PDB file of C-alpha atoms in Angstrom:
ATOM      1  CA  SER A 426       5.255 -17.336   9.774  1.00 70.00           C
ATOM      2  CA  MET A 427       2.301 -18.134   7.538  1.00 68.00           C
ATOM      3  CA  ALA A 428       0.243 -20.992   6.152  1.00 73.00           C
ATOM      4  CA  PRO A 429       2.300 -22.982   3.610  1.00 71.00           C
ATOM      5  CA  LYS A 430       2.032 -21.493   0.117  1.00 70.00           C
ATOM      6  CA  ASP A 431       4.123 -22.715  -2.807  1.00 70.00           C
ATOM      7  CA  GLY A 432       6.490 -24.327  -0.321  1.00 70.00           C
ATOM      8  CA  THR A 433       6.936 -21.097   1.668  1.00 73.00           C
ATOM      9  CA  THR A 434       6.182 -20.922   5.383  1.00 76.00           C
ATOM     10  CA  THR A 435       7.871 -17.627   6.309  1.00 76.00           C
ATOM     11  CA  CYS A 436       7.596 -14.140   4.859  1.00 81.00           C
ATOM     12  CA  HIS A 437       8.903 -10.597   5.287  1.00 85.00           C
ATOM     13  CA  ARG A 438       6.350  -7.926   6.220  1.00 87.00           C
ATOM     14  CA  TYR A 439       6.302  -4.191   5.591  1.00 90.00           C
ATOM     15  CA  CYS A 440       4.001  -1.396   6.665  1.00 91.00           C
ATOM     16  CA  THR A 441       3.509   1.289   4.028  1.00 91.00           C
ATOM     17  CA  ALA A 442       1.785   4.660   3.917  1.00 91.00           C
ATOM     18  CA  TYR A 443       0.491   6.167   0.672  1.00 91.00           C
ATOM     19  CA  VAL A 444      -1.003   9.499  -0.209  1.00 89.00           C
ATOM     20  CA  VAL A 445      -3.879   9.338  -2.689  1.00 85.00           C
ATOM     21  CA  SER A 446      -4.208  12.662  -4.482  1.00 79.00           C
ATOM     22  CA  ASN A 447      -6.410  13.055  -7.565  1.00 76.00           C
ATOM     23  CA  GLY A 448      -6.686   9.280  -7.666  1.00 75.00           C
ATOM     24  CA  LYS A 449      -2.911   8.778  -7.859  1.00 81.00           C
ATOM     25  CA  PRO A 450      -1.273   6.849  -4.970  1.00 85.00           C
ATOM     26  CA  VAL A 451       2.328   7.758  -4.105  1.00 89.00           C
ATOM     27  CA  THR A 452       4.420   6.000  -1.452  1.00 90.00           C
ATOM     28  CA  LEU A 453       5.205   8.271   1.491  1.00 91.00           C
ATOM     29  CA  ALA A 454       6.824   5.978   4.024  1.00 92.00           C
ATOM     30  CA  MET A 455       7.716   2.342   4.542  1.00 93.00           C
ATOM     31  CA  THR A 456       9.011   0.384   7.520  1.00 93.00           C
ATOM     32  CA  TYR A 457      10.010  -3.198   8.190  1.00 90.00           C
ATOM     33  CA  VAL A 458       7.753  -5.146  10.572  1.00 89.00           C
ATOM     34  CA  ARG A 459       9.830  -7.313  12.894  1.00 87.00           C
ATOM     35  CA  SER A 460       8.467 -10.681  13.980  1.00 84.00           C
ATOM     36  CA  ASP A 461       9.014  -9.858  17.657  1.00 86.00           C
ATOM     37  CA  GLU A 462       7.091  -6.562  17.700  1.00 87.00           C
ATOM     38  CA  ASP A 463       3.461  -5.543  17.878  1.00 86.00           C
ATOM     39  CA  GLU A 464       2.099  -4.537  14.467  1.00 84.00           C
ATOM     40  CA  ALA A 465       0.813  -1.323  16.061  1.00 88.00           C
ATOM     41  CA  ASP A 466       4.436  -0.288  16.723  1.00 92.00           C
ATOM     42  CA  ALA A 467       5.191  -0.399  12.997  1.00 91.00           C
ATOM     43  CA  VAL A 468       2.079   1.665  12.283  1.00 91.00           C
ATOM     44  CA  GLU A 469       3.220   4.201  14.893  1.00 91.00           C
ATOM     45  CA  ARG A 470       6.541   4.624  13.081  1.00 92.00           C
ATOM     46  CA  VAL A 471       4.883   5.133   9.713  1.00 92.00           C
ATOM     47  CA  LEU A 472       2.267   7.588  11.018  1.00 90.00           C
ATOM     48  CA  ALA A 473       4.970   9.574  12.841  1.00 90.00           C
ATOM     49  CA  ARG A 474       6.766  10.067   9.522  1.00 91.00           C
ATOM     50  CA  VAL A 475       3.582  10.991   7.709  1.00 88.00           C
ATOM     51  CA  GLU A 476       2.852  13.688  10.296  1.00 87.00           C
ATOM     52  CA  ASN A 477       6.130  15.396   9.393  1.00 88.00           C
ATOM     53  CA  TYR A 478       5.063  16.038   5.812  1.00 89.00           C
ATOM     54  CA  PRO A 479       4.028  19.647   5.078  1.00 89.00           C
ATOM     55  CA  PHE A 480       0.406  18.989   4.131  1.00 86.00           C
ATOM     56  CA  GLU A 481      -2.891  18.326   5.826  1.00 87.00           C
ATOM     57  CA  ILE A 482      -4.375  14.824   5.863  1.00 89.00           C
ATOM     58  CA  ASP A 483      -8.061  14.794   4.923  1.00 90.00           C
ATOM     59  CA  LEU A 484      -8.728  11.148   5.719  1.00 92.00           C
ATOM     60  CA  LEU A 485      -6.825   8.062   6.862  1.00 93.00           C
ATOM     61  CA  LEU A 486      -7.905   4.818   5.166  1.00 93.00           C
ATOM     62  CA  ALA A 487      -6.729   1.367   6.269  1.00 92.00           C
ATOM     63  CA  ASP A 488      -7.699  -2.219   5.476  1.00 90.00           C
ATOM     64  CA  SER A 489      -8.786  -4.848   7.999  1.00 90.00           C
ATOM     65  CA  GLY A 490      -5.170  -5.713   8.861  1.00 87.00           C
ATOM     66  CA  PHE A 491      -5.082  -2.447  10.832  1.00 91.00           C
ATOM     67  CA  TYR A 492      -8.219  -3.114  12.849  1.00 93.00           C
ATOM     68  CA  ASN A 493      -6.390  -2.672  16.132  1.00 92.00           C
ATOM     69  CA  GLU A 494      -7.267  -0.642  19.222  1.00 94.00           C
ATOM     70  CA  ARG A 495      -3.887   1.124  19.405  1.00 93.00           C
ATOM     71  CA  VAL A 496      -3.867   1.868  15.688  1.00 93.00           C
ATOM     72  CA  ILE A 497      -7.381   3.312  15.747  1.00 95.00           C
ATOM     73  CA  ARG A 498      -6.609   5.546  18.743  1.00 94.00           C
ATOM     74  CA  ARG A 499      -3.412   6.832  17.106  1.00 92.00           C
ATOM     75  CA  ALA A 500      -4.954   7.365  13.669  1.00 92.00           C
ATOM     76  CA  ARG A 501      -8.022   9.270  14.863  1.00 92.00           C
ATOM     77  CA  ASP A 502      -5.727  11.731  16.684  1.00 91.00           C
ATOM     78  CA  ILE A 503      -4.198  12.632  13.315  1.00 91.00           C
ATOM     79  CA  ALA A 504      -7.221  12.792  11.007  1.00 92.00           C
ATOM     80  CA  PRO A 505     -10.686  11.310  10.396  1.00 94.00           C
ATOM     81  CA  THR A 506     -10.189   7.566  10.061  1.00 95.00           C
ATOM     82  CA  VAL A 507     -11.929   4.749   8.180  1.00 95.00           C
ATOM     83  CA  VAL A 508     -10.806   1.154   8.794  1.00 96.00           C
ATOM     84  CA  HIS A 509     -12.334  -1.935   7.238  1.00 95.00           C
ATOM     85  CA  VAL A 510     -13.633  -4.277   9.950  1.00 95.00           C
ATOM     86  CA  PRO A 511     -12.962  -8.046   9.770  1.00 92.00           C
ATOM     87  CA  LYS A 512     -15.819 -10.453  10.457  1.00 89.00           C
ATOM     88  CA  LYS A 513     -14.429 -11.716  13.752  1.00 89.00           C
ATOM     89  CA  GLY A 514     -16.040 -12.044  17.164  1.00 88.00           C
ATOM     90  CA  GLU A 515     -19.646 -12.852  17.968  1.00 92.00           C
ATOM     91  CA  ARG A 516     -20.629  -9.240  18.747  1.00 93.00           C
ATOM     92  CA  MET A 517     -19.219  -7.943  15.472  1.00 94.00           C
ATOM     93  CA  LYS A 518     -20.825 -10.768  13.512  1.00 93.00           C
ATOM     94  CA  ASP A 519     -24.168  -9.842  15.068  1.00 94.00           C
ATOM     95  CA  LYS A 520     -23.695  -6.223  13.929  1.00 94.00           C
ATOM     96  CA  LEU A 521     -22.985  -7.398  10.379  1.00 94.00           C
ATOM     97  CA  GLU A 522     -25.924  -9.796  10.283  1.00 93.00           C
ATOM     98  CA  THR A 523     -28.268  -7.443   8.436  1.00 93.00           C
ATOM     99  CA  HIS A 524     -29.872  -6.690   5.085  1.00 91.00           C
ATOM    100  CA  LYS A 525     -29.953  -2.920   5.536  1.00 93.00           C
ATOM    101  CA  SER A 526     -27.173  -0.329   5.790  1.00 95.00           C
ATOM    102  CA  TYR A 527     -27.025   1.604   9.055  1.00 95.00           C
ATOM    103  CA  MET A 528     -24.789   3.565  11.456  1.00 95.00           C
ATOM    104  CA  THR A 529     -24.242   2.509  15.074  1.00 95.00           C
ATOM    105  CA  THR A 530     -21.690   2.639  17.902  1.00 94.00           C
ATOM    106  CA  TYR A 531     -19.382  -0.254  18.717  1.00 95.00           C
ATOM    107  CA  ARG A 532     -17.438  -0.927  21.912  1.00 94.00           C
ATOM    108  CA  MET A 533     -14.150  -2.740  21.365  1.00 94.00           C
ATOM    109  CA  TYR A 534     -12.959  -4.622  24.490  1.00 93.00           C
ATOM    110  CA  LYS A 535     -16.292  -3.906  26.105  1.00 91.00           C
ATOM    111  CA  ASP A 536     -16.260  -3.313  29.890  1.00 91.00           C
ATOM    112  CA  SER A 537     -12.453  -3.496  30.160  1.00 92.00           C
ATOM    113  CA  GLU A 538      -9.760  -0.880  30.781  1.00 91.00           C
ATOM    114  CA  ARG A 539      -8.945  -0.925  27.046  1.00 92.00           C
ATOM    115  CA  GLU A 540     -12.525  -0.247  25.981  1.00 94.00           C
ATOM    116  CA  LEU A 541     -12.713   1.843  22.815  1.00 95.00           C
ATOM    117  CA  ARG A 542     -15.948   3.278  21.449  1.00 95.00           C
ATOM    118  CA  PHE A 543     -16.194   4.272  17.824  1.00 95.00           C
ATOM    119  CA  PRO A 544     -18.864   4.888  15.137  1.00 95.00           C
ATOM    120  CA  LEU A 545     -19.459   1.742  13.095  1.00 96.00           C
ATOM    121  CA  ALA A 546     -20.766   1.983   9.536  1.00 95.00           C
ATOM    122  CA  VAL A 547     -22.450  -1.186   8.280  1.00 96.00           C
ATOM    123  CA  ALA A 548     -22.935  -1.048   4.508  1.00 95.00           C
ATOM    124  CA  VAL A 549     -24.928  -3.522   2.412  1.00 94.00           C
ATOM    125  CA  SER A 550     -24.140  -3.720  -1.288  1.00 90.00           C
ATOM    126  CA  TYR A 551     -24.938  -6.118  -4.128  1.00 85.00           C
ATOM    127  CA  GLN A 552     -22.611  -7.982  -6.461  1.00 78.00           C
ATOM    128  CA  ASN A 553     -24.285  -7.963  -9.840  1.00 72.00           C
ATOM    129  CA  GLY A 554     -21.996 -10.447 -11.504  1.00 66.00           C
ATOM    130  CA  ASP A 555     -18.846  -8.619 -10.382  1.00 67.00           C
ATOM    131  CA  ARG A 556     -16.008 -11.153 -10.741  1.00 69.00           C
ATOM    132  CA  GLY A 557     -18.629 -13.823 -11.261  1.00 70.00           C
ATOM    133  CA  LYS A 558     -20.239 -13.242  -7.863  1.00 73.00           C
ATOM    134  CA  HIS A 559     -23.823 -12.433  -6.990  1.00 74.00           C
ATOM    135  CA  GLY A 560     -25.861 -11.558  -3.918  1.00 81.00           C
ATOM    136  CA  GLU A 561     -25.511  -9.335  -0.872  1.00 87.00           C
ATOM    137  CA  VAL A 562     -22.233  -8.250   0.664  1.00 90.00           C
ATOM    138  CA  VAL A 563     -22.176  -6.727   4.151  1.00 94.00           C
ATOM    139  CA  ARG A 564     -19.097  -4.772   5.215  1.00 94.00           C
ATOM    140  CA  GLY A 565     -18.301  -2.874   8.388  1.00 96.00           C
ATOM    141  CA  TYR A 566     -16.103   0.209   8.783  1.00 96.00           C
ATOM    142  CA  VAL A 567     -14.663   2.118  11.708  1.00 96.00           C
ATOM    143  CA  ALA A 568     -15.710   5.721  10.991  1.00 95.00           C
ATOM    144  CA  CYS A 569     -13.940   7.989  13.487  1.00 95.00           C
ATOM    145  CA  GLY A 570     -14.400  11.711  12.857  1.00 92.00           C
ATOM    146  CA  VAL A 571     -16.052  11.117   9.476  1.00 90.00           C
ATOM    147  CA  THR A 572     -18.781  13.669   8.787  1.00 82.00           C
ATOM    148  CA  ASP A 573     -20.647  11.489   6.267  1.00 74.00           C
ATOM    149  CA  ARG A 574     -24.155  10.761   7.464  1.00 78.00           C
ATOM    150  CA  SER A 575     -24.733   7.327   5.947  1.00 92.00           C
ATOM    151  CA  ALA A 576     -22.909   3.994   5.941  1.00 94.00           C
ATOM    152  CA  LYS A 577     -22.907   3.922   2.130  1.00 94.00           C
ATOM    153  CA  GLN A 578     -21.141   7.290   2.036  1.00 94.00           C
ATOM    154  CA  VAL A 579     -18.470   5.927   4.397  1.00 94.00           C
ATOM    155  CA  GLU A 580     -17.997   2.892   2.157  1.00 94.00           C
ATOM    156  CA  HIS A 581     -17.720   5.132  -0.899  1.00 92.00           C
ATOM    157  CA  ARG A 582     -14.932   7.105   0.754  1.00 91.00           C
ATOM    158  CA  TYR A 583     -13.128   3.919   1.801  1.00 93.00           C
ATOM    159  CA  ARG A 584     -13.064   2.750  -1.812  1.00 90.00           C
ATOM    160  CA  LYS A 585     -10.767   5.663  -2.636  1.00 85.00           C
ATOM    161  CA  ARG A 586      -7.911   3.474  -1.371  1.00 85.00           C
ATOM    162  CA  SER A 587      -8.499   0.944  -4.161  1.00 79.00           C
ATOM    163  CA  GLY A 588      -5.661   2.544  -6.135  1.00 77.00           C
ATOM    164  CA  ILE A 589      -3.250   1.386  -3.428  1.00 80.00           C
ATOM    165  CA  GLU A 590      -3.891  -2.266  -4.312  1.00 79.00           C
ATOM    166  CA  THR A 591      -2.972  -1.463  -7.913  1.00 79.00           C
ATOM    167  CA  THR A 592       0.208   0.178  -6.655  1.00 81.00           C
ATOM    168  CA  TYR A 593       1.221  -2.985  -4.823  1.00 82.00           C
ATOM    169  CA  ARG A 594       0.742  -5.068  -7.961  1.00 84.00           C
ATOM    170  CA  LEU A 595       2.878  -2.658  -9.984  1.00 84.00           C
ATOM    171  CA  LEU A 596       5.537  -2.559  -7.281  1.00 84.00           C
ATOM    172  CA  ARG A 597       6.097  -6.295  -7.682  1.00 84.00           C
ATOM    173  CA  GLN A 598       7.172  -5.695 -11.303  1.00 84.00           C
ATOM    174  CA  ALA A 599      10.187  -3.699 -10.107  1.00 85.00           C
ATOM    175  CA  ARG A 600      11.019  -5.791  -7.049  1.00 81.00           C
ATOM    176  CA  GLY A 601      14.381  -7.548  -7.301  1.00 82.00           C
ATOM    177  CA  ILE A 602      14.467 -11.329  -6.969  1.00 82.00           C
ATOM    178  CA  THR A 603      16.691 -12.687  -4.216  1.00 84.00           C
ATOM    179  CA  THR A 604      17.056 -15.770  -2.037  1.00 83.00           C
ATOM    180  CA  THR A 605      18.776 -13.964   0.813  1.00 85.00           C
ATOM    181  CA  ARG A 606      17.082 -13.917   4.193  1.00 84.00           C
ATOM    182  CA  ASP A 607      18.871 -10.738   5.224  1.00 87.00           C
ATOM    183  CA  PRO A 608      16.014  -8.347   6.117  1.00 88.00           C
ATOM    184  CA  VAL A 609      18.140  -5.272   5.386  1.00 90.00           C
ATOM    185  CA  VAL A 610      18.829  -6.373   1.805  1.00 91.00           C
ATOM    186  CA  ARG A 611      15.211  -7.333   1.182  1.00 90.00           C
ATOM    187  CA  PHE A 612      13.975  -4.035   2.649  1.00 92.00           C
ATOM    188  CA  ALA A 613      16.390  -2.095   0.417  1.00 92.00           C
ATOM    189  CA  ILE A 614      14.997  -3.921  -2.632  1.00 91.00           C
ATOM    190  CA  MET A 615      11.453  -2.944  -1.647  1.00 91.00           C
ATOM    191  CA  LEU A 616      12.482   0.701  -1.154  1.00 92.00           C
ATOM    192  CA  VAL A 617      14.121   0.871  -4.585  1.00 92.00           C
ATOM    193  CA  ALA A 618      10.969  -0.585  -6.173  1.00 92.00           C
ATOM    194  CA  ALA A 619       8.779   1.985  -4.396  1.00 92.00           C
ATOM    195  CA  LEU A 620      11.052   4.870  -5.449  1.00 93.00           C
ATOM    196  CA  LEU A 621      11.012   3.702  -9.071  1.00 93.00           C
ATOM    197  CA  GLU A 622       7.228   3.577  -9.053  1.00 92.00           C
ATOM    198  CA  ASN A 623       7.003   7.069  -7.551  1.00 92.00           C
ATOM    199  CA  LEU A 624       9.367   8.394 -10.228  1.00 92.00           C
ATOM    200  CA  TRP A 625       7.318   6.733 -12.977  1.00 91.00           C
ATOM    201  CA  LEU A 626       4.100   8.294 -11.668  1.00 88.00           C
ATOM    202  CA  VAL A 627       5.633  11.773 -11.600  1.00 87.00           C
ATOM    203  CA  LEU A 628       7.102  11.437 -15.102  1.00 88.00           C
ATOM    204  CA  ARG A 629       3.882   9.932 -16.437  1.00 86.00           C
ATOM    205  CA  TRP A 630       1.635  12.766 -15.268  1.00 84.00           C
ATOM    206  CA  ALA A 631       3.976  15.773 -15.212  1.00 80.00           C
ATOM    207  CA  VAL A 632       6.154  15.110 -18.296  1.00 83.00           C
ATOM    208  CA  VAL A 633       4.766  12.446 -20.643  1.00 81.00           C
ATOM    209  CA  ALA A 634       1.040  13.214 -20.396  1.00 79.00           C
ATOM    210  CA  ARG A 635      -0.216  15.672 -23.000  1.00 78.00           C
ATOM    211  CA  PRO A 636      -2.658  18.404 -21.941  1.00 76.00           C
ATOM    212  CA  ARG A 637      -6.018  18.269 -23.649  1.00 75.00           C
ATOM    213  CA  ARG A 638      -9.579  19.376 -23.054  1.00 74.00           C
ATOM    214  CA  GLY A 639     -11.217  17.222 -20.377  1.00 66.00           C
ATOM    215  CA  GLY A 640      -7.944  16.019 -18.842  1.00 67.00           C
ATOM    216  CA  ARG A 641      -4.468  14.878 -19.739  1.00 70.00           C
ATOM    217  CA  ASP A 642      -3.863  12.343 -22.502  1.00 74.00           C
ATOM    218  CA  LEU A 643      -1.715   9.461 -21.223  1.00 74.00           C
ATOM    219  CA  PRO A 644       0.255   7.511 -23.865  1.00 75.00           C
ATOM    220  CA  GLU A 645      -0.540   3.834 -23.318  1.00 79.00           C
ATOM    221  CA  GLU A 646       2.979   2.831 -24.330  1.00 84.00           C
ATOM    222  CA  PHE A 647       4.613   4.417 -21.267  1.00 87.00           C
ATOM    223  CA  THR A 648       3.811   1.577 -18.880  1.00 89.00           C
ATOM    224  CA  PHE A 649       5.630   0.882 -15.644  1.00 90.00           C
ATOM    225  CA  LYS A 650       7.145  -2.237 -17.223  1.00 90.00           C
ATOM    226  CA  THR A 651       8.490  -0.175 -20.129  1.00 90.00           C
ATOM    227  CA  PHE A 652       9.974   2.346 -17.693  1.00 91.00           C
ATOM    228  CA  CYS A 653      11.646  -0.438 -15.675  1.00 90.00           C
ATOM    229  CA  ASP A 654      13.023  -2.005 -18.871  1.00 91.00           C
ATOM    230  CA  TRP A 655      14.632   1.329 -19.803  1.00 90.00           C
ATOM    231  CA  ILE A 656      16.247   1.612 -16.364  1.00 90.00           C
ATOM    232  CA  ARG A 657      17.450  -2.003 -16.524  1.00 88.00           C
ATOM    233  CA  HIS A 658      18.921  -1.513 -20.000  1.00 90.00           C
ATOM    234  CA  GLU A 659      20.859   1.610 -18.982  1.00 89.00           C
ATOM    235  CA  LEU A 660      22.231  -0.094 -15.861  1.00 87.00           C
ATOM    236  CA  GLU A 661      23.370  -3.105 -17.867  1.00 87.00           C
ATOM    237  CA  GLU A 662      25.073  -0.868 -20.421  1.00 86.00           C
ATOM    238  CA  GLU A 663      26.820   1.071 -17.664  1.00 83.00           C
ATOM    239  CA  LEU A 664      28.093  -2.147 -16.105  1.00 81.00           C
ATOM    240  CA  ARG A 665      29.432  -3.311 -19.461  1.00 82.00           C
ATOM    241  CA  ARG A 666      31.296  -0.017 -19.954  1.00 79.00           C
ATOM    242  CA  ARG A 667      32.835  -0.131 -16.492  1.00 74.00           C
ATOM    243  CA  TRP A 668      34.016  -3.743 -16.666  1.00 70.00           C
ATOM    244  CA  LYS A 669      35.250  -3.709 -20.265  1.00 66.00           C
ATOM    245  CA  ILE A 670      39.064  -4.206 -20.452  1.00 56.00           C
ATOM    246  CA  LYS A 671      40.986  -2.774 -23.371  1.00 59.00           C
ATOM    247  CA  ALA A 672      43.000  -5.450 -25.185  1.00 55.00           C
ATOM    248  CA  ASN A 673      45.660  -5.350 -27.931  1.00 56.00           C
ATOM    249  CA  GLY A 674      43.625  -7.453 -30.343  1.00 54.00           C
ATOM    250  CA  VAL A 675      45.007 -10.888 -29.399  1.00 53.00           C
ATOM    251  CA  GLY A 676      43.345 -11.202 -26.006  1.00 50.00           C
ATOM    252  CA  VAL A 677      46.127  -9.608 -23.940  1.00 51.00           C
ATOM    253  CA  PRO A 678      45.117  -6.548 -21.859  1.00 51.00           C
ATOM    254  CA  ALA A 679      46.723  -3.406 -23.338  1.00 53.00           C
ATOM    255  CA  SER A 680      48.395  -2.486 -20.035  1.00 53.00           C
ATOM    256  CA  GLN A 681      50.216  -5.852 -19.849  1.00 51.00           C
ATOM    257  CA  ALA A 682      51.262  -5.688 -23.513  1.00 46.00           C
ATOM    258  CA  THR A 683      52.871  -2.264 -22.975  1.00 48.00           C
ATOM    259  CA  ALA A 684      54.719  -3.461 -19.888  1.00 47.00           C
ATOM    260  CA  ALA A 685      56.081  -6.509 -21.740  1.00 46.00           C
ATOM    261  CA  GLY A 686      57.316  -4.355 -24.614  1.00 45.00           C
TER     262      GLY A 686
END
């Protein structure tokens, strides 16, 4: 459940893993998050699938929704991990109450059996009119296994996941509209949208893009919306061909006219 928004009080949740290679995010795995399970369980399923892929993971990047003790422990066992830290809890707020970037150590669930120690990068940046905002911004990051020496370097690496947010916005363009509450149907719709986006990315860079000095030339016309419109048009045409009934010219199906004769 969620806070009311446009008359909606319930939502369907998914946990998704992307690979970002050369600045291009591609969906690797997706799972449905049940309302009766711990979010960390869904992350476990996704990470288990990612581990089966035949390539090495340089860095795991996750937003503040994955700031979870179990998730952090699991992720750091796979690869160096950077997780954005939410401004929650008095101890964390104290760490983020600064005007200077620095590295420190933080103890989650301090003095309990679940205690987890990890490097904390606190980065201070300035919004010079970005999106109409000004002033200091202080952000914290879990930085497990990261070799960068400064908090600003950790933040710079975390920003490599910014392409994922763009991917989510594009994915919505291909997502089917439905009123069903069946989670299986809704999950299938999300999977189809993710597969279409992956296919578009591959075609865009490997087929449509033209090689040139300094990098490939991407035709601006081949947008994801254009690609989806082509797919939609072909599907509609195929449906028309399959459901078209041959008639004898006066509205009677040809098969019935022959039988009557």
